[in-house]
Amino acid sequence: ARRPDTPQMTPSAPARIFSFEECLSIIAALPHEIVIKAMANGFVAFSKGDVSVAPIQTLGQPPLANFVGHPDAQACIKSAYVNGGAVFVSKVASGGGGQNSGLVLVFSQITFAPLAIFLDGGYLTELRTAAAGALAAKEFAPNSLSHIAVIGCGIQARWQLRLLKSVVACRKVVCYARRPEQAAGLVDELGREGWEMSAASSIAAACDGAGLIITVTPAREPLLQRAFVASGDVLITAVGADSPGKQELDPALVTSARLCVADSTAQCVERGELQHAVKSGGLDVAGIVEVGQWLFFFFFFV
């Protein structure tokens, strides 16, 4: 017999499982403007303290052992929920060497039972990351762009450009990758999507005169040097540094910026691109502005 103090377990309906094909159909049906707006709302909620975000787990990268599949591979486990909301969400996004995977788990905050499983293969993460990049361009990029420089030619480079289409008029892109065949693949694929694509032989050549520079690499040493960036108004969207030790930008470039914006100050200082400039003493954490803070201020006060 059940003990009197044992809580009664109520059976819950099985979680809805969305196949990879269903996830791709959902993503394809989402207007990019709506996704970017949702990202803006999420950033504001985060910066206002309306969202609880658990510490990120990163597997496959230092200080842990590397995965056997590829030295650049990693898996990130992230969890969060809106305070007072109906659900909490955990996701696993993994990949390396040109292969990505992942899934998203949705649970009830009321019953704690799983409600949905999205077998998205990491594509929801690609979409979300690219929406953040597009939002940054919408808010901070110069009004007139001669061309866009893209450093790194993997999956996220493609998504960055796809969502940029809805916020910038410029269609000229110069890209660079360590492996020329990877750059050629991006040039061919995005050229068929309406972009005027070309590949450069060096990072300096790709960035020469660019008003928007996007870095999407797993680098652990600075690739983009201060000398490569034109004077005047230039937006650098640094995407690749997402765990301790990763780095794409010369710290001197970060410290010379007139405005330094982060999605999450704490996260960017701990594991993002800003970790190196802060550790060197060249960047004061108090001077970092969160995207959500910026959006909230200008929506209500400007």
XYZ file of N, CA and C in Angstrom, residues 58-274:
651
model
N 29.486 23.206 -20.988
C 30.177 23.008 -22.259
C 31.006 21.741 -22.182
N 30.745 20.817 -23.076
C 31.465 19.553 -23.134
C 32.327 19.520 -24.395
N 33.460 18.838 -24.317
C 34.298 18.654 -25.496
C 35.365 19.708 -25.700
N 35.390 20.733 -24.844
C 36.381 21.800 -24.945
C 37.052 22.008 -23.589
N 38.279 22.544 -23.586
C 38.975 22.794 -22.317
C 38.110 23.618 -21.367
N 38.159 23.299 -20.070
C 39.125 22.414 -19.409
C 38.780 20.930 -19.479
N 37.687 20.550 -20.156
C 37.352 19.146 -20.314
C 38.103 18.568 -21.508
N 38.082 17.250 -21.615
C 38.756 16.579 -22.734
C 38.002 16.834 -24.032
N 38.740 16.820 -25.129
C 38.122 16.989 -26.438
C 37.303 15.760 -26.809
N 36.272 15.968 -27.610
C 35.547 14.856 -28.207
C 36.451 14.166 -29.234
N 36.168 12.900 -29.495
C 37.004 12.155 -30.429
C 36.666 12.502 -31.884
N 35.481 13.059 -32.134
C 35.056 13.296 -33.509
C 35.802 14.397 -34.215
N 36.144 15.493 -33.477
C 36.832 16.622 -34.088
C 37.379 17.508 -32.968
N 38.578 18.056 -33.124
C 39.157 18.872 -32.038
C 38.390 20.155 -31.756
N 37.634 20.671 -32.738
C 36.850 21.889 -32.522
C 35.441 21.600 -32.006
N 35.080 20.332 -31.917
C 33.697 19.976 -31.565
C 33.388 20.292 -30.106
N 32.123 20.598 -29.856
C 31.675 20.816 -28.485
C 30.166 20.602 -28.420
N 29.686 20.440 -27.216
C 28.248 20.392 -26.949
C 27.945 21.380 -25.845
N 26.965 22.238 -26.071
C 26.533 23.208 -25.062
C 25.137 22.830 -24.581
N 24.981 22.800 -23.277
C 23.678 22.499 -22.663
C 23.217 23.759 -21.952
N 22.096 24.289 -22.400
C 21.595 25.556 -21.870
C 20.145 25.397 -21.428
N 19.802 26.018 -20.305
C 18.458 25.921 -19.748
C 18.009 27.280 -19.240
N 16.710 27.568 -19.389
C 16.189 28.858 -18.937
C 14.669 28.803 -18.884
N 14.090 29.825 -18.259
C 12.639 29.971 -18.240
C 12.267 31.400 -17.894
N 11.091 31.781 -18.349
C 10.540 33.079 -17.985
C 9.965 32.957 -16.576
N 10.356 33.871 -15.705
C 9.855 33.835 -14.330
C 8.332 33.973 -14.332
N 7.664 33.018 -13.680
C 6.212 33.035 -13.654
C 5.570 32.508 -14.918
N 6.366 31.979 -15.836
C 5.837 31.460 -17.088
C 5.311 30.042 -16.956
N 4.910 29.478 -18.088
C 4.280 28.161 -18.088
C 5.272 27.027 -18.278
N 6.440 27.303 -18.863
C 7.359 26.222 -19.213
C 8.792 26.570 -18.812
N 9.627 25.556 -18.782
C 11.071 25.757 -18.764
C 11.669 24.901 -19.865
N 12.808 25.356 -20.386
C 13.364 24.755 -21.595
C 14.831 24.422 -21.387
N 15.229 23.268 -21.878
C 16.641 22.890 -21.936
C 16.962 22.488 -23.366
N 18.158 22.845 -23.800
C 18.554 22.453 -25.148
C 19.991 21.955 -25.139
N 20.267 21.072 -26.072
C 21.618 20.613 -26.334
C 21.935 20.989 -27.772
N 22.997 21.755 -27.961
C 23.470 22.110 -29.305
C 24.907 21.641 -29.410
N 25.174 20.785 -30.379
C 26.506 20.201 -30.494
C 26.962 20.226 -31.942
N 28.275 20.171 -32.119
C 28.787 20.138 -33.474
C 30.272 20.424 -33.527
N 30.805 20.277 -34.727
C 32.213 20.530 -34.978
C 32.621 19.900 -36.282
N 33.590 20.499 -36.944
C 34.059 19.944 -38.199
C 33.013 19.936 -39.295
N 32.099 20.912 -39.246
C 31.073 20.994 -40.281
C 29.829 20.184 -40.014
N 29.754 19.498 -38.869
C 28.569 18.708 -38.522
C 27.915 19.306 -37.277
N 26.609 19.492 -37.333
C 25.864 20.035 -36.206
C 24.734 19.088 -35.819
N 24.345 19.155 -34.553
C 23.214 18.365 -34.078
C 22.635 19.058 -32.854
N 21.556 18.490 -32.324
C 20.966 19.058 -31.118
C 19.500 18.736 -30.992
N 18.948 19.136 -29.862
C 17.517 18.997 -29.612
C 17.104 20.005 -28.552
N 15.797 20.239 -28.445
C 15.232 21.168 -27.471
C 14.146 20.434 -26.686
N 14.203 20.551 -25.365
C 13.238 19.907 -24.469
C 12.412 20.972 -23.769
N 11.101 20.816 -23.798
C 10.193 21.770 -23.162
C 9.425 21.052 -22.053
N 9.472 21.622 -20.845
C 8.806 21.035 -19.681
C 7.798 22.023 -19.097
N 6.819 21.508 -18.378
C 5.850 22.355 -17.687
C 6.419 22.838 -16.360
N 6.245 24.138 -16.072
C 6.595 24.654 -14.756
C 5.555 24.260 -13.707
N 4.400 23.805 -14.151
C 3.310 23.460 -13.227
C 3.389 21.990 -12.822
N 3.470 21.102 -13.815
C 3.490 19.660 -13.538
C 4.897 19.083 -13.607
N 5.843 19.864 -14.166
C 7.245 19.465 -14.325
C 7.419 18.342 -15.360
N 6.349 17.988 -16.037
C 6.388 16.916 -17.023
C 6.889 17.450 -18.367
N 7.543 16.600 -19.164
C 7.954 17.025 -20.505
C 6.733 17.238 -21.397
N 6.728 18.346 -22.113
C 5.614 18.669 -22.990
C 5.949 18.463 -24.459
N 7.195 18.767 -24.831
C 7.574 18.668 -26.244
C 9.062 18.393 -26.375
N 9.411 17.675 -27.427
C 10.789 17.405 -27.775
C 10.965 17.781 -29.240
N 11.858 18.732 -29.487
C 12.129 19.176 -30.849
C 13.460 18.566 -31.302
N 13.400 17.622 -32.223
C 14.601 16.998 -32.761
C 15.097 17.856 -33.931
N 15.584 19.021 -33.588
C 15.854 20.055 -34.593
C 17.228 19.960 -35.233
N 18.078 19.068 -34.748
C 19.402 18.941 -35.328
C 20.272 20.167 -35.147
N 19.911 21.027 -34.196
C 20.673 22.249 -33.954
C 20.231 23.436 -34.773
N 19.228 23.265 -35.639
C 18.835 24.360 -36.527
C 18.117 25.485 -35.797
N 17.411 25.191 -34.707
C 16.807 26.273 -33.933
C 17.896 27.153 -33.318
N 19.009 26.554 -32.915
C 20.132 27.338 -32.419
C 20.738 28.187 -33.528
N 20.867 27.617 -34.733
C 21.380 28.392 -35.868
C 20.473 29.604 -36.127
N 19.168 29.374 -36.103
C 18.213 30.448 -36.354
C 18.290 31.512 -35.272
N 18.332 31.095 -34.027
C 18.374 32.032 -32.911
C 19.645 32.871 -32.945
N 20.784 32.229 -33.199
C 22.052 32.959 -33.234
C 22.060 33.970 -34.374
N 21.564 33.555 -35.530
C 21.518 34.467 -36.677
C 20.546 35.613 -36.439
N 19.458 35.352 -35.736
C 18.508 36.427 -35.423
C 19.156 37.467 -34.516
N 19.991 37.023 -33.589
C 20.717 37.969 -32.731
C 21.676 38.813 -33.559
N 22.344 38.195 -34.530
C 23.239 38.940 -35.405
C 22.498 39.957 -36.253
N 21.339 39.559 -36.774
C 20.530 40.480 -37.576
C 20.027 41.640 -36.729
N 19.638 41.350 -35.495
C 19.188 42.409 -34.595
C 20.320 43.394 -34.323
N 21.529 42.877 -34.131
C 22.680 43.760 -33.914
C 22.906 44.659 -35.125
N 22.790 44.093 -36.321
C 22.965 44.901 -37.531
C 21.863 45.946 -37.656
N 20.657 45.572 -37.324
C 19.524 46.499 -37.390
C 19.743 47.694 -36.476
N 20.298 47.450 -35.303
C 20.453 48.506 -34.313
C 21.756 49.291 -34.454
N 22.832 48.631 -34.906
C 24.148 49.241 -34.773
C 24.944 49.388 -36.072
N 24.529 48.746 -37.148
C 25.311 48.824 -38.382
C 25.182 50.207 -39.021
N 26.212 50.662 -39.733
C 26.102 51.923 -40.471
C 24.956 51.866 -41.477
N 24.368 53.010 -41.752
C 23.235 53.040 -42.683
C 23.632 52.629 -44.093
N 24.849 52.975 -44.486
C 25.331 52.659 -45.826
C 26.518 51.710 -45.724
N 26.413 50.537 -46.373
C 27.483 49.546 -46.332
C 28.029 49.333 -47.737
N 29.364 49.432 -47.860
C 29.973 49.115 -49.155
C 29.962 47.611 -49.386
N 30.283 46.867 -48.329
C 30.159 45.405 -48.384
C 30.192 44.853 -46.968
N 29.824 43.595 -46.861
C 29.832 42.861 -45.595
C 30.959 41.850 -45.649
N 31.780 41.804 -44.618
C 32.847 40.805 -44.530
C 32.403 39.686 -43.599
N 32.597 38.456 -44.038
C 32.260 37.285 -43.226
C 33.518 36.444 -43.067
N 33.960 36.275 -41.831
C 35.160 35.497 -41.527
C 34.705 34.175 -40.928
N 34.926 33.109 -41.665
C 34.380 31.803 -41.308
C 33.226 31.479 -42.245
N 33.235 30.297 -42.826
C 32.268 29.987 -43.881
C 31.494 28.702 -43.599
N 31.188 28.461 -42.326
C 30.439 27.273 -41.955
C 28.936 27.505 -41.977
N 28.230 26.683 -41.238
C 26.770 26.709 -41.243
C 26.239 28.043 -40.732
N 26.803 28.559 -39.642
C 26.277 29.791 -39.069
C 26.515 30.988 -39.981
N 27.570 30.981 -40.776
C 27.784 32.061 -41.744
C 26.600 32.154 -42.697
N 26.098 31.022 -43.122
C 24.944 30.995 -44.024
C 23.711 31.591 -43.358
N 23.482 31.205 -42.113
C 22.301 31.704 -41.413
C 22.410 33.188 -41.093
N 23.605 33.652 -40.766
C 23.782 35.081 -40.515
C 23.339 35.888 -41.731
N 23.765 35.479 -42.903
C 23.424 36.228 -44.112
C 21.942 36.110 -44.445
N 21.367 34.950 -44.228
C 19.944 34.775 -44.551
C 19.062 35.705 -43.729
N 19.377 35.865 -42.454
C 18.549 36.759 -41.645
C 18.923 38.216 -41.819
N 20.156 38.486 -42.229
C 20.549 39.860 -42.510
C 19.736 40.468 -43.644
N 19.269 39.620 -44.545
C 18.528 40.114 -45.712
C 17.357 40.996 -45.332
N 16.768 40.742 -44.174
C 15.567 41.479 -43.788
C 15.874 42.797 -43.084
N 17.170 43.075 -42.811
C 17.482 44.297 -42.052
C 18.499 45.205 -42.732
N 19.231 44.721 -43.733
C 20.191 45.572 -44.447
C 19.944 45.459 -45.943
N 20.220 46.559 -46.649
C 20.018 46.576 -48.101
C 21.223 46.031 -48.853
N 22.397 46.094 -48.254
C 23.619 45.657 -48.926
C 23.558 44.163 -49.225
N 23.978 43.795 -50.425
C 24.002 42.386 -50.817
C 25.405 41.929 -51.228
N 26.401 42.792 -51.074
C 27.764 42.452 -51.468
C 28.508 41.883 -50.262
N 29.032 40.668 -50.412
C 29.714 39.973 -49.321
C 31.075 39.488 -49.798
N 32.085 39.737 -48.978
C 33.417 39.176 -49.210
C 33.718 38.264 -48.019
N 33.990 37.005 -48.295
C 34.187 36.044 -47.213
C 35.611 35.504 -47.211
N 35.967 34.919 -46.077
C 37.282 34.291 -45.946
C 37.143 33.046 -45.088
N 37.826 31.981 -45.491
C 37.944 30.757 -44.700
C 39.358 30.225 -44.845
N 39.821 29.515 -43.844
C 41.166 28.935 -43.915
C 41.268 27.942 -45.066
N 40.176 27.227 -45.312
C 40.157 26.260 -46.407
C 39.425 26.884 -47.598
N 40.104 27.113 -48.715
C 39.474 27.766 -49.869
C 38.215 27.061 -50.361
N 38.168 25.741 -50.246
C 36.987 25.014 -50.714
C 35.753 25.338 -49.867
N 35.977 25.649 -48.595
C 34.857 26.029 -47.741
C 34.316 27.397 -48.142
N 35.203 28.327 -48.440
C 34.780 29.644 -48.919
C 34.068 29.522 -50.259
N 34.582 28.667 -51.133
C 33.956 28.478 -52.451
C 32.543 27.925 -52.302
N 32.341 27.043 -51.341
C 31.010 26.501 -51.103
C 30.027 27.558 -50.656
N 30.477 28.460 -49.768
C 29.608 29.547 -49.316
C 29.299 30.497 -50.464
N 30.309 30.830 -51.266
C 30.105 31.722 -52.408
C 29.064 31.139 -53.355
N 29.170 29.851 -53.641
C 28.230 29.211 -54.569
C 26.814 29.170 -54.000
N 26.680 28.730 -52.749
C 25.355 28.548 -52.156
C 24.625 29.866 -51.949
N 25.303 30.848 -51.357
C 24.636 32.122 -51.087
C 24.506 32.966 -52.349
N 25.368 32.717 -53.336
C 25.203 33.387 -54.612
C 23.893 33.015 -55.272
N 23.475 31.778 -55.061
C 22.185 31.334 -55.608
C 20.997 31.847 -54.798
N 21.277 32.488 -53.653
C 20.216 33.056 -52.823
C 20.153 34.579 -52.937
N 20.819 35.138 -53.951
C 20.685 36.561 -54.220
C 21.791 37.443 -53.689
N 22.865 36.848 -53.151
C 23.977 37.628 -52.640
C 25.053 37.775 -53.714
N 25.733 38.901 -53.733
C 26.871 39.127 -54.613
C 28.116 38.692 -53.844
N 28.514 37.445 -54.046
C 29.529 36.809 -53.215
C 30.892 36.773 -53.887
N 31.935 36.920 -53.068
C 33.302 36.672 -53.509
C 34.122 36.228 -52.311
N 35.225 35.532 -52.583
C 36.106 35.059 -51.522
C 37.430 35.816 -51.579
N 37.945 36.165 -50.428
C 39.222 36.875 -50.326
C 40.318 35.895 -49.939
N 41.553 36.270 -50.231
C 42.693 35.412 -49.927
C 43.212 35.611 -48.508
N 42.701 36.634 -47.819
C 43.136 36.899 -46.449
C 42.030 37.602 -45.686
N 42.138 37.587 -44.366
C 41.164 38.288 -43.531
C 41.258 39.786 -43.776
N 42.479 40.293 -43.898
C 42.659 41.729 -44.132
C 41.981 42.159 -45.425
N 42.112 41.355 -46.484
C 41.498 41.698 -47.766
C 39.979 41.646 -47.679
N 39.436 40.672 -46.954
C 37.985 40.567 -46.815
C 37.408 41.770 -46.078
N 38.136 42.271 -45.081
C 37.625 43.337 -44.223
C 37.925 44.736 -44.749
N 38.736 44.839 -45.778
C 39.146 46.140 -46.296
C 37.940 46.957 -46.751
N 37.614 48.012 -46.023
C 36.502 48.885 -46.354
C 35.138 48.410 -45.900
N 35.048 47.263 -45.240
C 33.753 46.724 -44.810
C 33.166 47.549 -43.670
N 31.861 47.812 -43.730
C 31.182 48.506 -42.646
C 30.539 47.561 -41.649
N 30.447 46.279 -42.032
C 29.916 45.234 -41.153
C 30.804 44.010 -41.306
N 31.371 43.564 -40.193
C 32.242 42.391 -40.182
C 31.639 41.363 -39.233
N 31.471 40.150 -39.736
C 30.898 39.067 -38.937
C 31.944 37.973 -38.811
N 32.285 37.603 -37.586
C 33.236 36.514 -37.355
C 32.479 35.316 -36.793
N 32.613 34.184 -37.458
C 31.892 32.966 -37.068
C 32.849 31.782 -37.162
N 33.795 31.730 -36.238
C 34.822 30.684 -36.244
C 34.975 30.103 -34.844
N 35.621 28.933 -34.735
C 35.918 28.367 -33.414
C 37.311 28.743 -32.927
N 37.848 29.869 -33.368
C 39.245 30.236 -33.105
C 39.543 30.375 -31.615
N 40.794 30.096 -31.293
C 41.302 30.275 -29.928
C 42.463 31.263 -29.890
N 42.592 32.026 -30.934
C 43.567 33.115 -30.968
C 42.986 34.202 -31.864
N 43.379 35.459 -31.663
C 42.756 36.553 -32.410
C 43.028 36.463 -33.912
N 41.944 36.493 -34.686
C 42.034 36.482 -36.140
C 41.907 37.886 -36.716
N 40.962 38.647 -36.172
C 40.685 39.989 -36.678
C 41.521 41.002 -35.902
N 42.472 41.611 -36.582
C 43.382 42.555 -35.948
C 42.862 43.990 -36.088
N 43.301 44.842 -35.180
C 42.886 46.244 -35.210
C 43.226 46.883 -36.557
N 44.350 46.529 -37.125
C 44.803 47.149 -38.384
C 43.935 46.758 -39.574
N 43.148 45.682 -39.438
C 42.320 45.217 -40.555
C 41.018 46.007 -40.689
N 40.668 46.780 -39.673
C 39.352 47.414 -39.607
C 39.468 48.881 -39.996
N 38.600 49.307 -40.889
C 38.638 50.689 -41.370
C 38.286 51.654 -40.246
N 38.781 52.882 -40.361
C 38.396 53.917 -39.409
C 36.965 54.345 -39.699
N 36.342 54.950 -38.739
C 34.953 55.360 -38.918
C 33.992 54.345 -38.331
N 32.743 54.376 -38.784
C 31.701 53.519 -38.234
C 31.785 52.115 -38.829
N 32.076 51.144 -37.982
C 32.135 49.737 -38.384
C 31.503 48.918 -37.275
N 30.590 48.031 -37.640
C 30.024 47.092 -36.672
C 30.729 45.757 -36.829
N 31.234 45.227 -35.710
C 31.818 43.885 -35.694
C 30.901 42.995 -34.869
N 30.348 41.996 -35.499
C 29.503 41.024 -34.804
C 30.326 39.757 -34.614
N 30.811 39.559 -33.386
C 31.674 38.418 -33.074
C 30.824 37.300 -32.489
N 30.685 36.223 -33.231
C 29.753 35.149 -32.885
C 30.456 33.927 -32.304
N 31.696 33.674 -32.716
C 32.292 32.364 -32.485
C 32.706 32.038 -31.069
N 33.120 33.009 -30.275
C 33.636 32.715 -28.933
C 32.485 32.400 -27.986
N 32.317 31.126 -27.661
C 31.197 30.714 -26.812
C 31.620 29.784 -25.688
N 32.923 29.728 -25.403
C 33.393 28.951 -24.256
C 34.736 29.525 -23.811
N 35.137 29.256 -22.571
C 36.386 29.829 -22.071
C 37.564 29.494 -22.979
N 38.361 30.514 -23.280
C 39.550 30.321 -24.098
C 39.375 30.657 -25.561
N 38.147 30.655 -26.074
C 37.937 30.987 -27.478
C 38.133 32.488 -27.701
N 38.596 32.831 -28.908
C 38.897 34.238 -29.185
C 38.985 34.457 -30.691
N 38.317 35.494 -31.183
C 38.384 35.857 -32.594
C 38.977 37.243 -32.819
N 38.884 38.120 -31.826
C 39.262 39.523 -32.005
C 40.514 39.879 -31.215
N 41.323 40.727 -31.807
C 42.448 41.345 -31.117
C 41.905 42.157 -29.940
N 42.367 41.926 -28.708
C 41.854 42.705 -27.573
C 41.969 44.208 -27.784
N 43.001 44.649 -28.521
C 43.136 46.081 -28.802
C 41.975 46.595 -29.637
N 41.418 45.721 -30.468
C 40.254 46.089 -31.267
C 39.030 46.253 -30.379
N 38.879 45.350 -29.417
C 37.741 45.420 -28.492
C 37.832 46.684 -27.632
N 39.001 46.950 -27.098
C 39.141 48.093 -26.188
C 39.056 49.428 -26.916
N 39.260 49.430 -28.227
C 39.178 50.678 -28.989
C 37.759 51.005 -29.446
N 36.819 50.090 -29.222
C 35.445 50.297 -29.683
C 34.780 51.445 -28.914
N 34.018 52.252 -29.647
C 33.264 53.321 -28.984
C 32.099 52.767 -28.180
N 31.576 51.642 -28.609
C 30.456 51.016 -27.907
C 30.677 49.507 -27.922
N 30.597 48.899 -26.762
C 30.773 47.454 -26.627
C 29.473 46.863 -26.105
N 28.834 46.031 -26.928
C 27.493 45.515 -26.623
C 27.547 43.995 -26.487
N 26.858 43.465 -25.482
C 26.817 42.022 -25.237
C 25.381 41.563 -25.113
N 25.129 40.302 -25.459
C 23.807 39.746 -25.184
C 23.628 39.563 -23.681
N 24.647 38.997 -23.031
C 24.694 38.862 -21.571
C 26.083 39.267 -21.125
N 26.190 40.315 -20.340
C 27.499 40.772 -19.886
C 28.236 39.667 -19.135
N 27.559 39.033 -18.195
C 28.210 37.993 -17.384
C 28.709 36.855 -18.249
N 27.895 36.438 -19.206
C 28.277 35.320 -20.060
C 29.431 35.692 -20.991
N 29.389 36.894 -21.556
C 30.446 37.312 -22.481
C 31.773 37.527 -21.775
N 31.722 37.935 -20.517
C 32.948 38.117 -19.745
C 33.522 36.766 -19.315
N 32.638 35.814 -19.028
C 33.095 34.499 -18.589
C 33.583 33.643 -19.755
N 32.830 33.628 -20.868
C 33.117 32.666 -21.937
C 33.003 33.249 -23.335
N 32.684 34.511 -23.459
C 32.519 35.124 -24.766
C 33.738 35.911 -25.204
N 33.575 36.680 -26.265
C 34.692 37.417 -26.847
C 35.293 38.442 -25.890
N 34.512 38.933 -24.935
C 34.992 39.988 -24.050
C 35.903 39.479 -22.942
